[in-house]
Short mmCIF file of C-alpha atoms and ligand atoms in Angstrom, two decimals:
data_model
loop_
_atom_site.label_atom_id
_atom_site.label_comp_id
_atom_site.label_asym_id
_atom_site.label_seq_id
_atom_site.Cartn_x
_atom_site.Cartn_y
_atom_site.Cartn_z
CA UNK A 1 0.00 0.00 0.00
CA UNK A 2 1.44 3.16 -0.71
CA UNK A 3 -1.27 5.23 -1.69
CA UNK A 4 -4.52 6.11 -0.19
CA UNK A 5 -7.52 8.56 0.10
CA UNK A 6 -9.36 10.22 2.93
CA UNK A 7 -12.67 12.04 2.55
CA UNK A 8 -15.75 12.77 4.62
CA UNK A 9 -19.44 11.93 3.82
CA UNK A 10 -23.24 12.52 4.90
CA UNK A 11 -23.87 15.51 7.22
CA UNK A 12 -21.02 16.92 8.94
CA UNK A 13 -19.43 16.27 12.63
CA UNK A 14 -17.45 17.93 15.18
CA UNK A 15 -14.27 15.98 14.92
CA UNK A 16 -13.76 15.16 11.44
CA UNK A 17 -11.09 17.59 10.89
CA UNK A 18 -9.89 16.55 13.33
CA UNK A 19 -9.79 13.02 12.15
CA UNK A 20 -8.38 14.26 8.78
CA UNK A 21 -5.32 15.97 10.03
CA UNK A 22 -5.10 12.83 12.18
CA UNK A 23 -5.65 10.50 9.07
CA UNK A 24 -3.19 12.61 7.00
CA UNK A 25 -0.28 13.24 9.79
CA UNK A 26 -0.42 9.10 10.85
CA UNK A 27 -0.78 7.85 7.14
CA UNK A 28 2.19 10.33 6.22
CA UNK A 29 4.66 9.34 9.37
CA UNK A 30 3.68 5.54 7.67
CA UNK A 31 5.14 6.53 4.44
CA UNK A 32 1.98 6.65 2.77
CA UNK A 33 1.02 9.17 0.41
CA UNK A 34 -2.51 10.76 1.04
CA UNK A 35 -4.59 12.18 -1.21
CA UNK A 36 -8.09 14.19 0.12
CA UNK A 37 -11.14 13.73 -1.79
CA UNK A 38 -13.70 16.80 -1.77
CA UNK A 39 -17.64 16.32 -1.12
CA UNK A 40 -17.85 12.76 0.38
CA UNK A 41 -18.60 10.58 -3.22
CA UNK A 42 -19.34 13.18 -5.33
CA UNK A 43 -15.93 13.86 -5.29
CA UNK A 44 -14.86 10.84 -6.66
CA UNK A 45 -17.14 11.78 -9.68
CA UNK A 46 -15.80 15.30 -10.39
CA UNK A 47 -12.28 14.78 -9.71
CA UNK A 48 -11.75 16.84 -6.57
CA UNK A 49 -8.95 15.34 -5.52
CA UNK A 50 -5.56 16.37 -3.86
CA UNK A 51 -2.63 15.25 -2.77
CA UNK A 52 -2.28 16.80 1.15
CA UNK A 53 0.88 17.01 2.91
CA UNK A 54 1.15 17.64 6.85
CA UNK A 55 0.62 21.50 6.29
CA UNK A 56 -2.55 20.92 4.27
CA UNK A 57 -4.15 20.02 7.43
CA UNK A 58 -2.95 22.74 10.11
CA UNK A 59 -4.83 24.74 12.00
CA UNK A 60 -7.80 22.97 11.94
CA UNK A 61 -8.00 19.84 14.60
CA UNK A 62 -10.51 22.36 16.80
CA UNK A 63 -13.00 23.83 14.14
CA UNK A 64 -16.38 22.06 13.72
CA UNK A 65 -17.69 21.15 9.83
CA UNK A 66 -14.86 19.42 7.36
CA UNK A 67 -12.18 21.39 5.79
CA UNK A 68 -12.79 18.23 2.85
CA UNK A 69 -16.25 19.43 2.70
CA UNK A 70 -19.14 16.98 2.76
CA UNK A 71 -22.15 15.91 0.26
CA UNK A 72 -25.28 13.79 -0.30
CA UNK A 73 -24.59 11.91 -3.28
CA UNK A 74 -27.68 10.25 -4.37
CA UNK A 75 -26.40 8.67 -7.50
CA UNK A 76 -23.43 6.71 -5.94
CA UNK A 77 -25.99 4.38 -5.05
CA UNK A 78 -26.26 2.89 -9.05
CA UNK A 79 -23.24 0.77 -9.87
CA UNK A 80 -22.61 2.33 -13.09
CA UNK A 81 -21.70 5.67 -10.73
CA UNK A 82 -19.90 3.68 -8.21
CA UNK A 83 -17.82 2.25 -11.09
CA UNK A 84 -16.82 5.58 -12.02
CA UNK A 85 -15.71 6.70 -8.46
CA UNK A 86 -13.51 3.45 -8.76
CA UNK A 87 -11.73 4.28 -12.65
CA UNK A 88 -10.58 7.81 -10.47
CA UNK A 89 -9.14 6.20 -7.88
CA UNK A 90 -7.30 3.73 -10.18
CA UNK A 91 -6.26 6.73 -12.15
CA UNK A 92 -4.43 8.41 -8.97
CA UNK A 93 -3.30 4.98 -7.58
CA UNK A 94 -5.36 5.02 -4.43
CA UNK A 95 -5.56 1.29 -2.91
CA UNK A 96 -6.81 2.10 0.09
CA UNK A 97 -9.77 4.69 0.82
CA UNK A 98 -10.69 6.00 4.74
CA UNK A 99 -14.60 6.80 4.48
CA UNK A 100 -15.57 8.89 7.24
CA UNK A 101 -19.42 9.01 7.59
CA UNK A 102 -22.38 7.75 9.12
CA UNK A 103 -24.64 4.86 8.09
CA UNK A 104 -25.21 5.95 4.72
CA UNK A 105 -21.89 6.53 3.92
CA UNK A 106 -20.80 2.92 5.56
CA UNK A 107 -23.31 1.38 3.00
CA UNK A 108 -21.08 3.03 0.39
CA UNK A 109 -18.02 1.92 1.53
CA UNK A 110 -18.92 -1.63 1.99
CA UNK A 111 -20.62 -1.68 -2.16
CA UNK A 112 -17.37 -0.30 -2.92
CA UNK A 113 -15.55 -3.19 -1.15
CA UNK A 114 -17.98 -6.17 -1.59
CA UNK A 115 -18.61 -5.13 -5.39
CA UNK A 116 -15.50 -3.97 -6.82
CA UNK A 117 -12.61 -5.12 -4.18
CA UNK A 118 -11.62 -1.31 -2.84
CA UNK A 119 -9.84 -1.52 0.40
CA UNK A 120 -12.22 0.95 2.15
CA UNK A 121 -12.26 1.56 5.90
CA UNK A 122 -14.72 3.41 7.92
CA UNK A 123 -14.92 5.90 10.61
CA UNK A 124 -17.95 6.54 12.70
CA UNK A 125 -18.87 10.33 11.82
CA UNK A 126 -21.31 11.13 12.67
CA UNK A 127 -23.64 13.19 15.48
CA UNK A 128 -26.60 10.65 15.45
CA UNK A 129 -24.50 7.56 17.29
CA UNK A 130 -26.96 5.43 15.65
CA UNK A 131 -24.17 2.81 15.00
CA UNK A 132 -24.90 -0.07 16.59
CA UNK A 133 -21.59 -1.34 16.85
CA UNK A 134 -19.54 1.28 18.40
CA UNK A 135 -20.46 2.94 21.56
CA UNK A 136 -19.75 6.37 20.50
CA UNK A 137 -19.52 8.20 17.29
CA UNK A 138 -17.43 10.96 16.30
CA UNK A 139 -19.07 14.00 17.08
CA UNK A 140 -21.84 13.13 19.39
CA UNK A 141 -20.28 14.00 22.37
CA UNK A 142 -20.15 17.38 21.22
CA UNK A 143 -23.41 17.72 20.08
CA UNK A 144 -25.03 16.25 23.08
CA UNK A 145 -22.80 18.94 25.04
CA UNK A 146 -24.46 21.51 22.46
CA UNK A 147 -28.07 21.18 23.64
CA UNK A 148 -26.88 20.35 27.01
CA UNK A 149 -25.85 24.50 26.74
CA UNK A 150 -29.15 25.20 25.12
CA UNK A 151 -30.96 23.05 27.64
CA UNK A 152 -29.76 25.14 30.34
CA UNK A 153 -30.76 28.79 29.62
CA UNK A 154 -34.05 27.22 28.50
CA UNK A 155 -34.71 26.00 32.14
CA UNK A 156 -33.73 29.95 33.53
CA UNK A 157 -35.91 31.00 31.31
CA UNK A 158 -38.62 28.57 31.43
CA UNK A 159 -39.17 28.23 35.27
CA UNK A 160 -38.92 32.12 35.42
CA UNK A 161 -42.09 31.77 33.71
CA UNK A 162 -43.24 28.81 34.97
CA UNK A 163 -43.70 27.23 31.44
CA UNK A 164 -43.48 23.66 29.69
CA UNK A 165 -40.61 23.58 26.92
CA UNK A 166 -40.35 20.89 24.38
CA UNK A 167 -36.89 20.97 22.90
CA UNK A 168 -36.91 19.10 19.53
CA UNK A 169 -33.29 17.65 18.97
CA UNK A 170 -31.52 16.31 15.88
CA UNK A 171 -30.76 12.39 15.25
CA UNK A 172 -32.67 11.12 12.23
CA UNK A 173 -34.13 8.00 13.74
CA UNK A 174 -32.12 7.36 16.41
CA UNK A 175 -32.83 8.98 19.93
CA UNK A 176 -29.82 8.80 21.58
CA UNK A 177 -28.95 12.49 21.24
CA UNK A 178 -32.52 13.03 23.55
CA UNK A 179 -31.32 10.58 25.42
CA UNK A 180 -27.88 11.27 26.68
CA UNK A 181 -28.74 15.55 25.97
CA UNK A 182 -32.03 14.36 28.93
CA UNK A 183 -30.35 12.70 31.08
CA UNK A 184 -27.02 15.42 31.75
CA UNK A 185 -29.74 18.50 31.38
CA UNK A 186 -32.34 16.71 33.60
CA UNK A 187 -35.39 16.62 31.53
CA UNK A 188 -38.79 16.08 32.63
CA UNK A 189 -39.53 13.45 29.48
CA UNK A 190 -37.42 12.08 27.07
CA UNK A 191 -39.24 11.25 23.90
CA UNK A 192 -37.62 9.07 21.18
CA UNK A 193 -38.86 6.54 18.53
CA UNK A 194 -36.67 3.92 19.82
CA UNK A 195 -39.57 4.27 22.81
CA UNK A 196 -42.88 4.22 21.59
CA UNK A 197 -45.34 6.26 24.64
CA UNK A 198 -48.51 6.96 24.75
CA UNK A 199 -50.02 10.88 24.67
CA UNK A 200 -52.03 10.27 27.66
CA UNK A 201 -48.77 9.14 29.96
CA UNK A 202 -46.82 12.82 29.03
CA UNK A 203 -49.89 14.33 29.34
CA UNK A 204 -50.53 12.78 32.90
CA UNK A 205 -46.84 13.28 33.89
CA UNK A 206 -47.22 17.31 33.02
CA UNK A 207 -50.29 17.65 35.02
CA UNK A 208 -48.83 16.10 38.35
CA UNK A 209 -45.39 17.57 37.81
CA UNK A 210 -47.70 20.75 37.78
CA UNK A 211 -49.62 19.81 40.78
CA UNK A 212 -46.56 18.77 42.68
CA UNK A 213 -45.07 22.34 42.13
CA UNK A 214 -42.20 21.76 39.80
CA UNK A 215 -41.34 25.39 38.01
CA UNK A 216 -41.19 24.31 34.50
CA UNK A 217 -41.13 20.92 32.52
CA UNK A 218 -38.38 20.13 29.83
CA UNK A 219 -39.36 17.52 27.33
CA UNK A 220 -36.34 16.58 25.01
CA UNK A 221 -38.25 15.44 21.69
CA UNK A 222 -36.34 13.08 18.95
CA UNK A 223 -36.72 14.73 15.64
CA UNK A 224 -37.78 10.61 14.84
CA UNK A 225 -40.33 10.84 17.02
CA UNK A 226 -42.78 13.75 15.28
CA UNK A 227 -41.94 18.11 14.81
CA UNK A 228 -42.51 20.17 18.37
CA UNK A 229 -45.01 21.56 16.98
CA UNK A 230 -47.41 18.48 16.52
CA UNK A 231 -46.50 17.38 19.87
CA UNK A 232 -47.21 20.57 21.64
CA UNK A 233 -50.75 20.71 19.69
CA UNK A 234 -51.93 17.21 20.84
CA UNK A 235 -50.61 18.69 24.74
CA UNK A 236 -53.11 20.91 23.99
CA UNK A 237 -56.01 19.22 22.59
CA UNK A 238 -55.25 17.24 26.00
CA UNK A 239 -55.83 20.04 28.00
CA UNK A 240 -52.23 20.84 29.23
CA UNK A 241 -52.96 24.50 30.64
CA UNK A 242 -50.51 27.02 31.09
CA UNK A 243 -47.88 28.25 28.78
CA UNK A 244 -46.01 25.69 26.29
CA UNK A 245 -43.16 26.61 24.09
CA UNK A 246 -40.98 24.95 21.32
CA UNK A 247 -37.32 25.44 20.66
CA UNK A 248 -36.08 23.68 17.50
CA UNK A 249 -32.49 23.53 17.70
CA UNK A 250 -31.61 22.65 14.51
CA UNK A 251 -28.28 22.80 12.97
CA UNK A 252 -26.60 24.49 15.66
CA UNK A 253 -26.48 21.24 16.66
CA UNK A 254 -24.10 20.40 13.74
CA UNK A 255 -20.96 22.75 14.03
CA UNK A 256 -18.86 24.67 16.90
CA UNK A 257 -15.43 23.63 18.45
CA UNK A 258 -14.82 19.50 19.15
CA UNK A 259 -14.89 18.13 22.89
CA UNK A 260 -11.99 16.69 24.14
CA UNK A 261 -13.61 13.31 23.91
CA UNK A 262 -14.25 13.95 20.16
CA UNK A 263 -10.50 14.24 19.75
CA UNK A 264 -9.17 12.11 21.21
CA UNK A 265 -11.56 9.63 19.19
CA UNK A 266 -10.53 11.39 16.03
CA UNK A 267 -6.67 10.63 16.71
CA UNK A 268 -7.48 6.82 18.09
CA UNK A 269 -10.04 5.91 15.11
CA UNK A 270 -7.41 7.52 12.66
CA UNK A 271 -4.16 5.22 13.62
CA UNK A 272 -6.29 1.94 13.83
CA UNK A 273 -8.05 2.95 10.34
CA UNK A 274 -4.15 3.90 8.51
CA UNK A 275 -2.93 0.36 10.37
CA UNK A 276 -5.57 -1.34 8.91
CA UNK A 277 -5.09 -0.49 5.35
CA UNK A 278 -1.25 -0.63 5.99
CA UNK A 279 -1.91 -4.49 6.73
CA UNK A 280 -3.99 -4.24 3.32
CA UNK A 281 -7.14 -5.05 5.19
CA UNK A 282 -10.43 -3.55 3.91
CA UNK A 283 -14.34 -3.91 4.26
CA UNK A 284 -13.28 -2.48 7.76
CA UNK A 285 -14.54 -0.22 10.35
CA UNK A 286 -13.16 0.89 13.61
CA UNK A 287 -15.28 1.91 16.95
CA UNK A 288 -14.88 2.29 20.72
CA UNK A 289 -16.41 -0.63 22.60
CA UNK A 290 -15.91 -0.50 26.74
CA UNK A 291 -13.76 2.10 25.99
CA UNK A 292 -11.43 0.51 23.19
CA UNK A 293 -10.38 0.86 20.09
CA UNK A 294 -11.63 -1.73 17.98
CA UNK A 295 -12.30 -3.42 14.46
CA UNK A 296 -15.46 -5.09 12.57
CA UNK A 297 -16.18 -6.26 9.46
CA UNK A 298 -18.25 -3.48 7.73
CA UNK A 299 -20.83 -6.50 7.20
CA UNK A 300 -21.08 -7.96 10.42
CA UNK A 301 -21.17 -3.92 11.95
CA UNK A 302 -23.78 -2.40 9.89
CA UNK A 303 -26.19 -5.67 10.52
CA UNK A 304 -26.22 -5.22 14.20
CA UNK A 305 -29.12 -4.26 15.95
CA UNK A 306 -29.63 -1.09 17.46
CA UNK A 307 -27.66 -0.20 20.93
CA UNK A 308 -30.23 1.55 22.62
CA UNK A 309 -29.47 1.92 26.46
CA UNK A 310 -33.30 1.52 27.78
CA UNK A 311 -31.78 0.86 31.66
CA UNK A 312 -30.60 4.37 30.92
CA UNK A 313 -33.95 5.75 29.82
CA UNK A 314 -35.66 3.85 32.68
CA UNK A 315 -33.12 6.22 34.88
CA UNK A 316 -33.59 9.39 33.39
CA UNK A 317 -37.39 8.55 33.89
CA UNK A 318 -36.95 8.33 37.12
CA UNK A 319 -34.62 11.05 38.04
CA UNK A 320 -36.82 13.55 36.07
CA UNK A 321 -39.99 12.90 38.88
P1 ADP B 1 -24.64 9.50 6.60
O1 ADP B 1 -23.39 8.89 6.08
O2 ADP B 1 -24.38 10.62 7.56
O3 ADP B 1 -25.61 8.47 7.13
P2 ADP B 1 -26.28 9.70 4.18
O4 ADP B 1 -27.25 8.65 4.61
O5 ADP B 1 -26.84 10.93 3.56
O6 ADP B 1 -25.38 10.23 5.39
O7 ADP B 1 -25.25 9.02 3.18
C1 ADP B 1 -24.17 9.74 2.67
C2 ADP B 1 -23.86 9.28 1.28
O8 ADP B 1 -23.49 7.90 1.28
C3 ADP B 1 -25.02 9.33 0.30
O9 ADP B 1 -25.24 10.61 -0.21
C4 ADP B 1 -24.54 8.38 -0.79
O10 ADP B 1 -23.54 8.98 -1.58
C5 ADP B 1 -23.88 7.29 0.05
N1 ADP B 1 -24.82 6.19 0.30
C6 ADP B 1 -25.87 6.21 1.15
N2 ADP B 1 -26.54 5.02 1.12
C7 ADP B 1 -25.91 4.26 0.22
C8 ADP B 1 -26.12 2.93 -0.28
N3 ADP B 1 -27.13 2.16 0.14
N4 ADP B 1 -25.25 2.47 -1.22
C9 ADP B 1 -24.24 3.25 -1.67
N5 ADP B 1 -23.99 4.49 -1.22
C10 ADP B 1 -24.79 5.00 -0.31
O1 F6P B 2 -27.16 12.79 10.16
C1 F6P B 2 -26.92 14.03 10.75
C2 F6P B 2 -28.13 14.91 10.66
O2 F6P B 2 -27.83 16.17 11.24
C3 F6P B 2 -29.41 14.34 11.26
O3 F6P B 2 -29.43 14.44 12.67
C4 F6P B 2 -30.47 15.16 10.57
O4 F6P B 2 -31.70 14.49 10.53
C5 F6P B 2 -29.88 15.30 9.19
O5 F6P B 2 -28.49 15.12 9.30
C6 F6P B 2 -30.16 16.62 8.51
O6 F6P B 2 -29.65 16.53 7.23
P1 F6P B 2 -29.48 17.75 6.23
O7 F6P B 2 -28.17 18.39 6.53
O8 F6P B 2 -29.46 17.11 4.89
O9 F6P B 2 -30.63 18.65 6.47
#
């Protein structure tokens, strides 16, 4: 192996720059050359790509979004595409290709393996952590720290007022943004799909937390589970009194300055993806699990079942009485 590429795919995390200079620096101190490819896939398919040295990537291991830049490339889905991505990596003599990306961008890594033999290895990027295989993504940490901020001068302002807030959070289907954002900002109700609930049980808990005298009520909402909006119209048609808002954070969510822990993932997934493809292993991709670095087979990761810690819910339902 002497050549590879790095390149970042799907919506943007905290921490993939910093996994890119990490990618580049390690892969370089290997002897490898290391070319970046622009716009996840679609780069592949325009021919943004270019060769990076260890200056390329300075200065930017603590700013959020991806110096690579990112993209939604619907077409890299048909082979005919895929097989196009694969004559421009042949042209530049890349053998070995880190994918850094969420689920979607997995699923492209492991056609590009499983169909045409590309030594492709992937890193969790991602701020959903709806990866069953690795305990934390890149990114999420952050995020989750993101709306823990938000979650806090909502509850000033909210039991100043005495009012009900229902925060809706990002994470496609997956609620463990809610979930982990809940339990450190000490929500009243957590609502994600991965839990279905029934109206009149949040309705119930709002009227007693109410009657019992608590100041305001925090629900965290899953974007997966339905818009603020809807949910704070059936609260109503349930005849919640008092004063209910909705804050939808939105892509705020997305960008700002990686956490420490986001870092130091960015560095650890980095050397264990540029080893891999040094020992010409592909159809890879690299986690934390009980806090260590490890390996899968892209197959055997992306068919797990999902990780979703419903002790942990159980607590945050309790704590938030
Ligand atoms: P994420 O990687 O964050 O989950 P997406 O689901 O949008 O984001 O996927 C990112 C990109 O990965 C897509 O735009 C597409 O180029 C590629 N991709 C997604 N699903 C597949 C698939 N089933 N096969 C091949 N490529 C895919
Ligand atoms: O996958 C990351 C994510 O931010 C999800 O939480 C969200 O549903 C989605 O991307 C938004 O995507 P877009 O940037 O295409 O609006």
């Amino acid at each position: 192996m002497r050549k590879i590429g790095v390149l970042t795919s799907g919506g943007d995390a905290p921490g993939m720059n910093a996994c890119v200079r990490a990618v580049v620096r390690y892969a370089i101190y290997r002897g490898l050359d290391v070319y970046g490819i622009e716009q996840g896939y679609k780069g592949l398919l325009s021919n943004r790509v270019n060769l990076l040295n260890k200056r390329s990537v300075s200065d930017i291991i603590q700013r959020g979004g991806t110096m690579l830049k990112t993209a939604r490339c619907d077409e890299f889905k048909q082979r005919e595409v895929m097989q196009q991505a694969v004559d421009t990596l042949d042209a530049y003599g890349i053998e070995g290709l880190v994918v850094i990306g969420g689920d979607g961008s997995f699923r492209g890594a492991q056609d590009l393996h499983n169909m045409f033999g590309v030594r492709t290895v992937g890193i969790p990027g991602t701020i959903d952590n709806d990866l069953a295989y690795t305990d934390y993504t890149l990114g999420f940490d952050t995020t989750v720290n993101t709306v823990l901020s938000a979650i806090n001068n909502l509850r000033d302002t909210m039991t100043s007022h005495d009012r009900v807030c229902i925060i809706e959070v990002m994470g496609r289907k997956c609620g463990d943004i809610a979930l982990y954002a809940g339990v450190g900002g000490g929500a009243e109700l957590i609502l994600v799909p991965e839990m279905p609930f029934e109206t009149e049980d949040v309705v119930k808990t709002i009227k007693r937390n109410q009657r019992v005298g608590k100041t305001s009520d925090i629900i965290v909402l899953a974007e997966g589970v339905c818009k603020a909006e809807e949910l704070k119209s059936i609260l109503k048609l349930n005849d919640v009194t008092g004063s209910i808002k909705t804050t939808t954070l939105g892509y705020i969510q997305r960008g700002g300055a990686p956490s420490m822990q986001d870092r130091m993932l960015a560095a650890q997934f980095a050397v264990r993806a540029v080893d891999l493809l040094m020992d010409d292993r592909g159809g890879k991709v690299v986690g934390i699990r009980d806090n260590k670095i490890v390996d899968d087979d892209i197959d055997a990761a992306l068919a797990m079942p999902s990780k979703f810690n419903k002790e942990l819910y159980q607590t945050a339902t309790i704590l938030g009485l």
